[in-house]
Amino acid sequence: RKMATLSVCQPQLGGFSFENCKRNAVLEAEVTKLGCNVPSARKTGTTICGVVFKDGIVLGADTRATEGMIVADKNCSKIHYISPNIYCCGAGTAADTEMTTQIISSNLELHSLSTSRLPRVATANRMLKQMLFRYQGHIGAALVLGGVDCNGPHLYSIYPHGSTDKLPYVTMGSGSLAAMAVFEDRYKQDMEEEDAKRLVRDAIAAGIFNDLGSGSNIDLCVITKGRVDYLRPHDMANKKGVRTGNYKYKQGTTGVLTKSVIKLDLEVVEETVQTMDTS
Amino acid sequence: MNIFLILSCLNSLRQLQCSVPKATMFFHISAGIFMTGGMCAPVIPLSLAKNTRGLRSQLKDSVPVTGMGPQVGAYGVQDTLRSGFSSVKNELLPSHALELSEKNFQLNQDKMNFSNLRNIQGLHAPLKLQMEYRAARQIQRLPFLQSSHLALDTLKGNDESISFEDILNDPAQSEMMGEPHIMVEYKLGMM
C-alpha cells in the first residue's frame, strides 16, 4: 500500500535506493547483540602499481581477493579494460571497482563514438573523479589509471573520495608501501620496456611477500602506442606445491583372515512411471 | 547597481589599456550589462567582481536542500491518504548520508549549469533551454506507464552517457505499479 501511494507523488527514478538503510541499521544492532557478524564485502587487499617508461605505461597487479581473513579468489583479474588504449587497476571493494570501471568504459566508448577520436586518459580520469566525488567515498574504489593517447603516456592514481594525482609512478592498495619502497629505490626516467617490466614485477612481488592482503600471481599490462600486451599471468610467484610422496597402500598390503558375504534382500514395493512433459 | 558595474568596467579597462577606442568599448560593455543585469538580482561577471562572497545572499542561484521535512498537502496538514502515516523519527534524520544529495542531484546539477550559462552568455541562454526542456518533458505517456523521455534525454545529453540510474533499479522492471486512477487524478489535480 505504501509503495503505491509513494509513487503517486514522484516519478520513479532508477539508481540507488536507500529504503532499506534504516532496516539494515536495526538488523545490524540486533545481530551484534547476539554476537554474530554481519557478512562483509569482498575486498581486494591488493598491491597495484603503474610506471611510465620511455614509450608507454606498465601496469601491474597481484591476483588475490580477500573476504575478511579468508582468501576469496586466488586468481582474480584486477586490471580492467577501459578502452583499447587505456587500462585501469582497481583496489578496494571488488564489486565497486568492477562496476565503476565498466560504467566508465561504456561512457568513454559512447564519448569516443560521438567525437570520433581515440579517447584520452584525462577524460577517463575526469569522469572517474567526478563520479567518485559525487558518492563521497561510499564507493570504495582506489584506482590506478594508465594509457597512451595522442599526447603521450599518462598515469593517474584515483582515491575513493575523488582526488587524483598525475605522477610518473604510483602504487595503491594494502601493499602499496612495500611496492612504493621498490619504486623509490630503482625508478629512473625514460626506462626501457624490459627494465620497466622487471621493476613493476619486483614491486608487486614485494607487496605479495610482505603484505597479507596480497598474494598469488603477478599480472602485467604493457601499453604502448598502438600495442597492448596483457600478460596474465606474467609471473606465478606462488605456485601451489606438488606432493612428493604417495600415501596410497597397494592392494594386498593387509592380509585377509576371513571373508563372509551377506546378501541384502530388497523387494519392490511400488513402481510408478512419470512421463516427461515434452509439449 | 548598473552604474557601479559600468564604472568598475571602465576602471578595469583603463588598467588593461586596450587599444580599442574607449567610447565604443563603453557602449559594448554597457549593452552587455543591461542585457544580463536586467533583473533585481545583480549578475556580476566574475572576472570583474573582486569579492563575490558578500553578494552571495543576493544571488538567486543557491539551492536549498529539500526533502526531509513533513510533507504537507492541502490544508497544511500531513496528507495521510497520499503519503501514508508519518513518524517523527523517520523524518528527523536521513537514513543514509547520500540520501538527500542523491535525491536532489539532477536538480542541483541543472541549477548550477543554468546559473553558469546565465553568467557567461546572458539570461536568454538558460531561458531558451528551459523552454525547450519544458516542451520536451510534456511528451510522455500517462503517469503510471513507463515513458522513454527520448526527446528530454537527447536535449540533456543523457543519451550519450550511462550511470547507475540506467543500471540499478530500472523503473521499467519494477514489480509494483502505481494506482492508475490515483496517479492520473493527482497529475491532473496538480495541473
Tab-separated table of C-alpha atoms in Angstrom:
chain	number	residue	atom	x	y	z
A	1	ARG	CA	0.000	0.000	0.000
A	2	LYS	CA	2.747	2.415	0.981
A	3	MET	CA	4.661	1.752	-2.240
A	4	ALA	CA	1.607	2.558	-4.356
A	5	THR	CA	0.916	5.820	-2.550
A	6	LEU	CA	4.574	6.837	-2.674
A	7	SER	CA	4.728	6.538	-6.422
A	8	VAL	CA	1.825	8.954	-6.845
A	9	CYS	CA	3.801	11.992	-5.837
A	10	GLN	CA	7.158	11.465	-7.514
A	11	PRO	CA	8.030	9.679	-10.715
A	12	GLN	CA	10.012	6.508	-10.105
A	13	LEU	CA	13.725	7.010	-10.638
A	14	GLY	CA	16.447	4.466	-11.148
A	15	GLY	CA	19.751	4.428	-9.335
A	16	PHE	CA	20.494	3.776	-5.679
A	17	SER	CA	17.543	3.246	-3.371
A	18	PHE	CA	18.015	3.959	0.317
A	19	GLU	CA	14.823	2.274	1.529
A	20	ASN	CA	16.484	-0.494	3.473
A	21	CYS	CA	19.145	1.570	5.262
A	22	LYS	CA	17.149	2.027	8.462
A	23	ARG	CA	16.154	-1.632	8.477
A	24	ASN	CA	19.785	-2.671	7.951
A	25	ALA	CA	20.946	-0.483	10.811
A	26	VAL	CA	18.392	-2.061	13.147
A	27	LEU	CA	19.306	-5.573	11.947
A	28	GLU	CA	22.990	-4.930	12.461
A	29	ALA	CA	22.375	-3.741	16.029
A	30	GLU	CA	20.298	-6.842	16.774
A	31	VAL	CA	22.835	-9.219	15.242
A	32	THR	CA	25.820	-7.758	17.096
A	33	LYS	CA	23.822	-8.025	20.314
A	34	LEU	CA	23.512	-11.750	19.672
A	35	GLY	CA	27.239	-11.989	18.983
A	36	CYS	CA	27.200	-12.899	15.276
A	37	ASN	CA	28.797	-10.971	12.427
A	38	VAL	CA	27.186	-9.232	9.506
A	39	PRO	CA	28.711	-10.588	6.232
A	40	SER	CA	31.370	-8.209	4.939
A	41	ALA	CA	32.014	-7.097	1.391
A	42	ARG	CA	34.737	-8.805	-0.610
A	43	LYS	CA	37.754	-6.543	-0.811
A	44	THR	CA	40.822	-6.790	-2.927
A	45	GLY	CA	43.511	-6.347	-0.309
A	46	THR	CA	45.889	-5.571	-3.018
A	47	THR	CA	49.085	-4.355	-4.456
A	48	ILE	CA	48.625	-2.431	-7.687
A	49	CYS	CA	51.115	-0.127	-9.306
A	50	GLY	CA	51.985	1.607	-12.529
A	51	VAL	CA	55.044	3.185	-14.069
A	52	VAL	CA	55.689	5.436	-17.090
A	53	PHE	CA	58.607	4.340	-19.267
A	54	LYS	CA	60.043	5.685	-22.492
A	55	ASP	CA	57.332	4.582	-24.925
A	56	GLY	CA	54.342	3.949	-22.679
A	57	ILE	CA	52.939	2.557	-19.454
A	58	VAL	CA	53.407	-0.652	-17.480
A	59	LEU	CA	50.589	-1.546	-15.050
A	60	GLY	CA	50.966	-4.359	-12.538
A	61	ALA	CA	48.691	-6.098	-10.049
A	62	ASP	CA	48.586	-9.153	-7.797
A	63	THR	CA	45.679	-11.595	-8.021
A	64	ARG	CA	44.305	-12.224	-4.526
A	65	ALA	CA	40.803	-11.212	-3.386
A	66	THR	CA	40.061	-11.419	0.361
A	67	GLU	CA	36.882	-11.567	2.418
A	68	GLY	CA	37.963	-10.541	5.886
A	69	MET	CA	40.678	-13.028	6.787
A	70	ILE	CA	39.856	-15.557	4.069
A	71	VAL	CA	41.160	-15.647	0.516
A	72	ALA	CA	38.012	-15.447	-1.595
A	73	ASP	CA	39.644	-15.718	-5.016
A	74	LYS	CA	43.150	-16.976	-5.651
A	75	ASN	CA	43.317	-15.719	-9.200
A	76	CYS	CA	41.142	-12.689	-9.798
A	77	SER	CA	41.880	-10.187	-12.508
A	78	LYS	CA	42.440	-6.656	-11.230
A	79	ILE	CA	43.499	-4.943	-14.430
A	80	HIS	CA	40.276	-3.787	-16.080
A	81	TYR	CA	39.734	-2.708	-19.660
A	82	ILE	CA	38.574	0.873	-20.143
A	83	SER	CA	39.302	1.446	-23.818
A	84	PRO	CA	41.705	-0.075	-26.374
A	85	ASN	CA	44.468	2.280	-25.234
A	86	ILE	CA	43.541	2.730	-21.560
A	87	TYR	CA	43.564	0.165	-18.742
A	88	CYS	CA	42.794	0.580	-15.049
A	89	CYS	CA	43.890	-1.383	-11.965
A	90	GLY	CA	41.423	-1.443	-9.086
A	91	ALA	CA	41.913	-1.792	-5.330
A	92	GLY	CA	39.296	-1.586	-2.585
A	93	THR	CA	35.880	-3.217	-2.674
A	94	ALA	CA	35.931	-5.654	-5.616
A	95	ALA	CA	32.354	-5.017	-6.783
A	96	ASP	CA	32.838	-1.250	-6.670
A	97	THR	CA	35.981	-1.290	-8.808
A	98	GLU	CA	34.389	-3.721	-11.255
A	99	MET	CA	31.186	-1.739	-11.770
A	100	THR	CA	32.865	1.658	-11.762
A	101	THR	CA	35.367	0.676	-14.429
A	102	GLN	CA	32.647	-0.906	-16.540
A	103	ILE	CA	30.455	2.194	-16.375
A	104	ILE	CA	33.336	4.480	-17.242
A	105	SER	CA	34.380	2.181	-20.071
A	106	SER	CA	30.863	2.369	-21.548
A	107	ASN	CA	30.730	6.133	-21.162
A	108	LEU	CA	34.135	6.525	-22.762
A	109	GLU	CA	33.111	4.354	-25.678
A	110	LEU	CA	29.984	6.464	-26.266
A	111	HIS	CA	32.064	9.608	-25.961
A	112	SER	CA	34.666	8.416	-28.440
A	113	LEU	CA	31.948	7.400	-30.898
A	114	SER	CA	30.466	10.850	-30.580
A	115	THR	CA	33.797	12.667	-31.058
A	116	SER	CA	35.152	10.001	-33.485
A	117	ARG	CA	38.576	10.123	-31.815
A	118	LEU	CA	40.610	7.785	-29.673
A	119	PRO	CA	39.717	8.552	-26.031
A	120	ARG	CA	42.214	10.355	-23.828
A	121	VAL	CA	43.356	9.276	-20.398
A	122	ALA	CA	42.487	12.690	-18.947
A	123	THR	CA	38.869	12.166	-19.996
A	124	ALA	CA	38.658	8.857	-18.189
A	125	ASN	CA	40.314	10.434	-15.154
A	126	ARG	CA	37.848	13.321	-15.100
A	127	MET	CA	34.843	11.017	-15.443
A	128	LEU	CA	36.069	8.746	-12.645
A	129	LYS	CA	36.851	11.541	-10.209
A	130	GLN	CA	33.510	13.254	-10.790
A	131	MET	CA	31.612	10.044	-10.162
A	132	LEU	CA	33.608	9.088	-7.059
A	133	PHE	CA	33.248	12.570	-5.576
A	134	ARG	CA	29.509	12.509	-6.180
A	135	TYR	CA	29.254	9.451	-3.913
A	136	GLN	CA	31.544	10.966	-1.246
A	137	GLY	CA	33.770	7.937	-0.819
A	138	HIS	CA	30.971	5.435	-0.212
A	139	ILE	CA	32.059	3.723	-3.413
A	140	GLY	CA	35.317	2.173	-2.202
A	141	ALA	CA	37.334	2.122	-5.397
A	142	ALA	CA	41.010	3.128	-5.397
A	143	LEU	CA	42.268	3.027	-8.966
A	144	VAL	CA	45.461	3.283	-10.960
A	145	LEU	CA	44.582	4.519	-14.432
A	146	GLY	CA	47.099	4.403	-17.245
A	147	GLY	CA	47.113	4.676	-21.006
A	148	VAL	CA	48.690	6.123	-24.105
A	149	ASP	CA	46.824	8.677	-26.193
A	150	CYS	CA	47.653	11.339	-28.769
A	151	ASN	CA	49.539	13.360	-26.124
A	152	GLY	CA	51.736	10.503	-24.957
A	153	PRO	CA	51.659	8.156	-21.949
A	154	HIS	CA	49.750	9.241	-18.827
A	155	LEU	CA	49.398	7.664	-15.388
A	156	TYR	CA	46.886	8.711	-12.722
A	157	SER	CA	46.044	7.454	-9.256
A	158	ILE	CA	42.457	7.984	-8.125
A	159	TYR	CA	41.376	7.753	-4.478
A	160	PRO	CA	37.884	6.671	-3.304
A	161	HIS	CA	36.865	10.187	-2.324
A	162	GLY	CA	37.636	11.585	-5.745
A	163	SER	CA	41.123	13.105	-5.523
A	164	THR	CA	43.575	12.273	-8.277
A	165	ASP	CA	47.316	12.547	-8.796
A	166	LYS	CA	49.179	12.557	-12.074
A	167	LEU	CA	52.588	11.007	-11.456
A	168	PRO	CA	55.321	9.007	-13.198
A	169	TYR	CA	54.943	6.071	-10.789
A	170	VAL	CA	52.060	5.211	-8.441
A	171	THR	CA	51.054	2.387	-6.104
A	172	MET	CA	47.725	1.687	-4.376
A	173	GLY	CA	46.229	-0.900	-2.067
A	174	SER	CA	47.281	-2.512	1.198
A	175	GLY	CA	50.674	-3.486	-0.257
A	176	SER	CA	51.312	-0.024	-1.669
A	177	LEU	CA	54.005	0.854	0.851
A	178	ALA	CA	56.079	-2.231	0.016
A	179	ALA	CA	55.734	-1.564	-3.726
A	180	MET	CA	56.497	2.142	-3.331
A	181	ALA	CA	59.685	1.282	-1.479
A	182	VAL	CA	60.893	-0.659	-4.545
A	183	PHE	CA	59.889	2.183	-6.880
A	184	GLU	CA	61.576	4.863	-4.816
A	185	ASP	CA	64.769	2.848	-4.836
A	186	ARG	CA	65.021	1.909	-8.508
A	187	TYR	CA	62.871	4.230	-10.621
A	188	LYS	CA	64.645	6.151	-13.383
A	189	GLN	CA	63.171	8.409	-16.029
A	190	ASP	CA	62.828	7.056	-19.583
A	191	MET	CA	63.475	3.388	-18.835
A	192	GLU	CA	63.403	0.674	-21.472
A	193	GLU	CA	60.423	-1.685	-21.664
A	194	GLU	CA	62.229	-4.704	-20.165
A	195	ASP	CA	63.578	-2.648	-17.248
A	196	ALA	CA	60.140	-1.227	-16.566
A	197	LYS	CA	58.547	-4.685	-16.614
A	198	ARG	CA	61.195	-6.007	-14.252
A	199	LEU	CA	60.714	-3.044	-11.904
A	200	VAL	CA	56.940	-3.478	-11.770
A	201	ARG	CA	57.280	-7.223	-11.293
A	202	ASP	CA	59.630	-6.653	-8.361
A	203	ALA	CA	57.351	-4.048	-6.818
A	204	ILE	CA	54.330	-6.347	-6.955
A	205	ALA	CA	56.426	-9.228	-5.628
A	206	ALA	CA	57.422	-7.025	-2.671
A	207	GLY	CA	53.748	-6.409	-1.996
A	208	ILE	CA	52.876	-10.094	-2.354
A	209	PHE	CA	55.534	-11.379	0.007
A	210	ASN	CA	55.319	-8.619	2.627
A	211	ASP	CA	51.583	-7.939	2.796
A	212	LEU	CA	48.985	-10.478	3.905
A	213	GLY	CA	46.290	-8.931	1.769
A	214	SER	CA	48.153	-9.537	-1.497
A	215	GLY	CA	49.241	-12.831	-2.964
A	216	SER	CA	49.199	-15.395	-5.768
A	217	ASN	CA	50.383	-14.350	-9.214
A	218	ILE	CA	51.609	-11.140	-10.816
A	219	ASP	CA	49.694	-9.699	-13.766
A	220	LEU	CA	51.251	-7.118	-16.050
A	221	CYS	CA	49.799	-4.886	-18.742
A	222	VAL	CA	52.156	-3.052	-21.088
A	223	ILE	CA	50.539	-0.234	-23.082
A	224	THR	CA	52.391	1.493	-25.896
A	225	LYS	CA	51.215	3.491	-28.874
A	226	GLY	CA	49.263	1.015	-30.975
A	227	ARG	CA	50.004	-2.115	-28.908
A	228	VAL	CA	48.736	-3.585	-25.630
A	229	ASP	CA	50.312	-6.676	-24.014
A	230	TYR	CA	48.062	-8.123	-21.347
A	231	LEU	CA	50.335	-10.639	-19.599
A	232	ARG	CA	48.186	-12.752	-17.321
A	233	PRO	CA	49.942	-14.325	-15.535
A	234	HIS	CA	53.275	-12.748	-16.081
A	235	ASP	CA	54.863	-14.496	-13.121
A	236	MET	CA	53.421	-17.267	-10.980
A	237	ALA	CA	55.203	-16.310	-7.784
A	238	ASN	CA	53.124	-18.575	-5.567
A	239	LYS	CA	52.672	-21.872	-7.353
A	240	LYS	CA	50.904	-24.481	-5.228
A	241	GLY	CA	53.359	-27.181	-4.172
A	242	VAL	CA	53.304	-30.729	-5.573
A	243	ARG	CA	53.063	-33.633	-3.114
A	244	THR	CA	56.310	-35.594	-3.231
A	245	GLY	CA	55.135	-38.797	-1.541
A	246	ASN	CA	52.302	-41.221	-2.304
A	247	TYR	CA	50.394	-42.431	0.749
A	248	LYS	CA	48.106	-44.878	-1.016
A	249	TYR	CA	48.679	-48.518	0.079
A	250	LYS	CA	48.956	-51.205	-2.570
A	251	GLN	CA	46.226	-53.851	-2.832
A	252	GLY	CA	47.185	-56.859	-0.737
A	253	THR	CA	49.280	-54.956	1.859
A	254	THR	CA	46.921	-56.080	4.623
A	255	GLY	CA	46.448	-59.842	4.896
A	256	VAL	CA	42.816	-61.162	4.805
A	257	LEU	CA	41.881	-63.663	7.587
A	258	THR	CA	38.183	-64.446	6.925
A	259	LYS	CA	35.572	-63.284	4.419
A	260	SER	CA	31.733	-63.590	4.766
A	261	VAL	CA	29.155	-62.214	2.246
A	262	ILE	CA	25.578	-61.365	3.397
A	263	LYS	CA	23.071	-60.712	0.608
A	264	LEU	CA	20.626	-57.859	1.329
A	265	ASP	CA	17.134	-58.743	0.007
A	266	LEU	CA	15.300	-55.698	-1.293
A	267	GLU	CA	11.730	-56.227	-2.527
A	268	VAL	CA	9.988	-53.866	-4.958
A	269	VAL	CA	7.121	-52.159	-3.074
A	270	GLU	CA	5.753	-49.729	-5.624
A	271	GLU	CA	6.596	-48.824	-9.190
A	272	THR	CA	5.415	-45.548	-10.736
A	273	VAL	CA	6.188	-44.118	-14.139
A	274	GLN	CA	6.139	-40.331	-14.503
A	275	THR	CA	6.056	-39.133	-18.094
A	276	MET	CA	8.046	-36.023	-19.040
A	277	ASP	CA	6.041	-33.025	-20.200
A	278	THR	CA	7.571	-32.527	-23.624
A	279	SER	CA	4.776	-30.358	-25.063
B	1	MET	CA	23.882	48.799	-9.282
B	2	ASN	CA	24.301	49.051	-13.047
B	3	ILE	CA	26.203	52.343	-12.780
B	4	PHE	CA	28.558	50.727	-10.316
B	5	LEU	CA	29.185	47.909	-12.776
B	6	ILE	CA	29.851	50.286	-15.644
B	7	LEU	CA	32.305	52.293	-13.562
B	8	SER	CA	34.141	49.181	-12.470
B	9	CYS	CA	34.278	48.102	-16.143
B	10	LEU	CA	35.860	51.402	-17.124
B	11	ASN	CA	38.370	51.106	-14.322
B	12	SER	CA	39.455	47.668	-15.354
B	13	LEU	CA	39.623	48.763	-18.987
B	14	ARG	CA	41.871	51.621	-18.070
B	15	GLN	CA	44.112	49.189	-16.282
B	16	LEU	CA	44.124	46.823	-19.220
B	17	GLN	CA	44.973	49.639	-21.615
B	18	CYS	CA	43.203	48.176	-24.593
B	19	SER	CA	43.741	49.708	-27.982
B	20	VAL	CA	40.037	49.834	-28.919
B	21	PRO	CA	38.667	53.383	-28.541
B	22	LYS	CA	37.108	53.741	-25.141
B	23	ALA	CA	33.777	55.161	-26.342
B	24	THR	CA	32.873	52.127	-28.439
B	25	MET	CA	34.039	49.790	-25.649
B	26	PHE	CA	31.774	51.650	-23.230
B	27	PHE	CA	28.748	51.067	-25.423
B	28	HIS	CA	29.601	47.392	-25.945
B	29	ILE	CA	30.077	46.697	-22.251
B	30	SER	CA	27.084	48.706	-21.113
B	31	ALA	CA	24.881	46.993	-23.663
B	32	GLY	CA	26.126	43.648	-22.369
B	33	ILE	CA	25.450	44.526	-18.764
B	34	PHE	CA	21.994	45.890	-19.394
B	35	MET	CA	21.187	42.631	-21.119
B	36	THR	CA	22.462	40.416	-18.321
B	37	GLY	CA	21.714	42.611	-15.350
B	38	GLY	CA	18.150	43.494	-16.125
B	39	MET	CA	16.781	41.744	-13.036
B	40	CYS	CA	16.680	42.895	-9.458
B	41	ALA	CA	19.421	40.368	-8.536
B	42	PRO	CA	22.697	41.755	-9.923
B	43	VAL	CA	24.550	39.305	-12.135
B	44	ILE	CA	28.178	40.268	-11.856
B	45	PRO	CA	30.679	38.857	-14.338
B	46	LEU	CA	33.117	37.041	-12.121
B	47	SER	CA	36.127	38.485	-13.903
B	48	LEU	CA	35.205	41.990	-12.776
B	49	ALA	CA	33.946	41.468	-9.247
B	50	LYS	CA	36.736	41.171	-6.702
B	51	ASN	CA	34.635	39.661	-3.954
B	52	THR	CA	31.566	37.583	-4.811
B	53	ARG	CA	31.055	36.204	-1.315
B	54	GLY	CA	29.488	39.327	0.103
B	55	LEU	CA	26.807	39.325	-2.544
B	56	ARG	CA	26.078	35.618	-2.385
B	57	SER	CA	22.941	36.110	-0.368
B	58	GLN	CA	21.531	38.203	-3.162
B	59	LEU	CA	22.242	35.632	-5.848
B	60	LYS	CA	19.157	33.590	-6.502
B	61	ASP	CA	21.180	30.547	-7.503
B	62	SER	CA	21.781	28.965	-4.095
B	63	VAL	CA	19.846	25.749	-3.757
B	64	PRO	CA	18.019	24.879	-0.516
B	65	VAL	CA	18.154	21.163	0.111
B	66	THR	CA	14.616	19.802	0.166
B	67	GLY	CA	13.352	16.537	1.311
B	68	MET	CA	13.395	15.587	4.946
B	69	GLY	CA	10.605	17.726	6.381
B	70	PRO	CA	6.988	16.575	6.821
B	71	GLN	CA	5.129	16.562	3.536
B	72	VAL	CA	2.249	18.997	3.752
B	73	GLY	CA	-0.692	18.522	1.463
B	74	ALA	CA	-3.727	20.726	1.242
B	75	TYR	CA	-4.920	22.473	4.432
B	76	GLY	CA	-1.342	22.482	5.726
B	77	VAL	CA	-1.532	19.024	7.336
B	78	GLN	CA	0.065	15.669	6.566
B	79	ASP	CA	-1.701	14.164	3.559
B	80	THR	CA	-2.254	10.689	5.043
B	81	LEU	CA	-4.050	9.292	2.014
B	82	ARG	CA	-1.179	10.025	-0.370
B	83	SER	CA	1.977	9.759	1.763
B	84	GLY	CA	0.975	7.330	4.487
B	85	PHE	CA	1.306	7.710	8.245
B	86	SER	CA	4.056	9.970	9.460
B	87	SER	CA	6.597	9.295	12.175
B	88	VAL	CA	8.906	11.939	13.601
B	89	LYS	CA	11.777	9.502	13.994
B	90	ASN	CA	11.727	8.642	10.294
B	91	GLU	CA	11.779	12.250	9.232
B	92	LEU	CA	14.323	13.652	11.661
B	93	LEU	CA	17.438	12.273	10.031
B	94	PRO	CA	18.070	10.820	6.602
B	95	SER	CA	18.798	7.093	6.741
B	96	HIS	CA	21.945	7.427	4.679
B	97	ALA	CA	24.440	10.248	4.241
B	98	LEU	CA	23.895	10.289	0.489
B	99	GLU	CA	20.102	10.072	0.508
B	100	LEU	CA	19.362	13.784	0.258
B	101	SER	CA	22.199	14.624	-2.067
B	102	GLU	CA	21.234	11.838	-4.452
B	103	LYS	CA	17.552	12.784	-4.412
B	104	ASN	CA	18.373	16.327	-5.479
B	105	PHE	CA	21.438	15.613	-7.562
B	106	GLN	CA	19.925	16.185	-11.004
B	107	LEU	CA	18.122	19.278	-9.782
B	108	ASN	CA	21.283	20.773	-8.317
B	109	GLN	CA	23.334	19.998	-11.406
B	110	ASP	CA	20.758	21.694	-13.604
B	111	LYS	CA	20.643	24.776	-11.401
B	112	MET	CA	24.416	25.017	-11.355
B	113	ASN	CA	24.691	24.647	-15.112
B	114	PHE	CA	21.961	27.163	-15.786
B	115	SER	CA	23.456	29.749	-13.484
B	116	ASN	CA	26.861	29.283	-15.132
B	117	LEU	CA	25.266	29.660	-18.530
B	118	ARG	CA	23.484	32.785	-17.389
B	119	ASN	CA	26.713	34.301	-16.137
B	120	ILE	CA	28.561	33.508	-19.345
B	121	GLN	CA	26.068	34.035	-22.124
B	122	GLY	CA	23.307	36.075	-20.595
B	123	LEU	CA	19.765	35.418	-19.471
B	124	HIS	CA	18.500	34.354	-22.871
B	125	ALA	CA	20.524	31.123	-22.950
B	126	PRO	CA	19.044	29.350	-19.881
B	127	LEU	CA	15.594	30.723	-20.707
B	128	LYS	CA	15.624	29.199	-24.166
B	129	LEU	CA	16.978	25.900	-22.884
B	130	GLN	CA	14.418	25.676	-20.118
B	131	MET	CA	11.647	26.406	-22.595
B	132	GLU	CA	12.843	23.514	-24.734
B	133	TYR	CA	13.105	21.217	-21.706
B	134	ARG	CA	9.605	22.104	-20.649
B	135	ALA	CA	8.275	21.328	-24.122
B	136	ALA	CA	10.144	18.001	-24.308
B	137	ARG	CA	9.019	16.987	-20.824
B	138	GLN	CA	5.414	17.047	-21.955
B	139	ILE	CA	5.997	14.264	-24.469
B	140	GLN	CA	5.136	11.316	-22.275
B	141	ARG	CA	2.537	8.631	-21.634
B	142	LEU	CA	0.054	8.583	-18.756
B	143	PRO	CA	1.792	8.816	-15.380
B	144	PHE	CA	1.529	5.158	-14.393
B	145	LEU	CA	3.103	3.908	-17.651
B	146	GLN	CA	6.785	3.985	-18.469
B	147	SER	CA	7.674	6.684	-20.999
B	148	SER	CA	11.022	6.766	-22.719
B	149	HIS	CA	11.634	10.557	-22.372
B	150	LEU	CA	13.649	10.316	-25.592
B	151	ALA	CA	13.405	13.994	-26.519
B	152	LEU	CA	14.239	15.154	-22.990
B	153	ASP	CA	17.178	12.750	-22.779
B	154	THR	CA	18.558	13.931	-26.090
B	155	LEU	CA	18.323	17.566	-25.028
B	156	LYS	CA	20.019	16.891	-21.707
B	157	GLY	CA	22.684	14.715	-23.267
B	158	ASN	CA	21.676	11.621	-21.307
B	159	ASP	CA	21.504	9.583	-24.499
B	160	GLU	CA	25.313	9.574	-24.598
B	161	SER	CA	26.032	8.514	-21.052
B	162	ILE	CA	25.340	5.577	-18.742
B	163	SER	CA	25.171	5.898	-14.988
B	164	PHE	CA	23.745	3.998	-12.049
B	165	GLU	CA	20.277	5.347	-12.887
B	166	ASP	CA	20.249	3.177	-16.001
B	167	ILE	CA	21.644	0.035	-14.414
B	168	LEU	CA	20.230	-0.194	-10.898
B	169	ASN	CA	16.539	-0.109	-10.055
B	170	ASP	CA	15.291	0.317	-13.608
B	171	PRO	CA	11.713	1.660	-13.216
B	172	ALA	CA	10.634	-0.338	-16.278
B	173	GLN	CA	11.474	-3.539	-14.374
B	174	SER	CA	9.893	-2.603	-11.064
B	175	GLU	CA	7.488	-5.095	-9.505
B	176	MET	CA	4.991	-2.537	-8.238
B	177	MET	CA	2.880	-0.347	-10.436
B	178	GLY	CA	1.261	2.837	-9.241
B	179	GLU	CA	-2.527	3.021	-8.871
B	180	PRO	CA	-3.577	4.277	-12.324
B	181	HIS	CA	-6.655	6.238	-11.210
B	182	ILE	CA	-4.980	7.951	-8.276
B	183	MET	CA	-1.913	8.860	-10.294
B	184	VAL	CA	-3.856	10.401	-13.150
B	185	GLU	CA	-6.083	12.283	-10.701
B	186	TYR	CA	-3.016	13.555	-8.870
B	187	LYS	CA	-1.389	14.710	-12.053
B	188	LEU	CA	-4.480	16.498	-13.316
B	189	GLY	CA	-5.081	17.999	-9.889
B	190	MET	CA	-1.575	19.457	-9.932
B	191	MET	CA	-2.103	20.986	-13.295
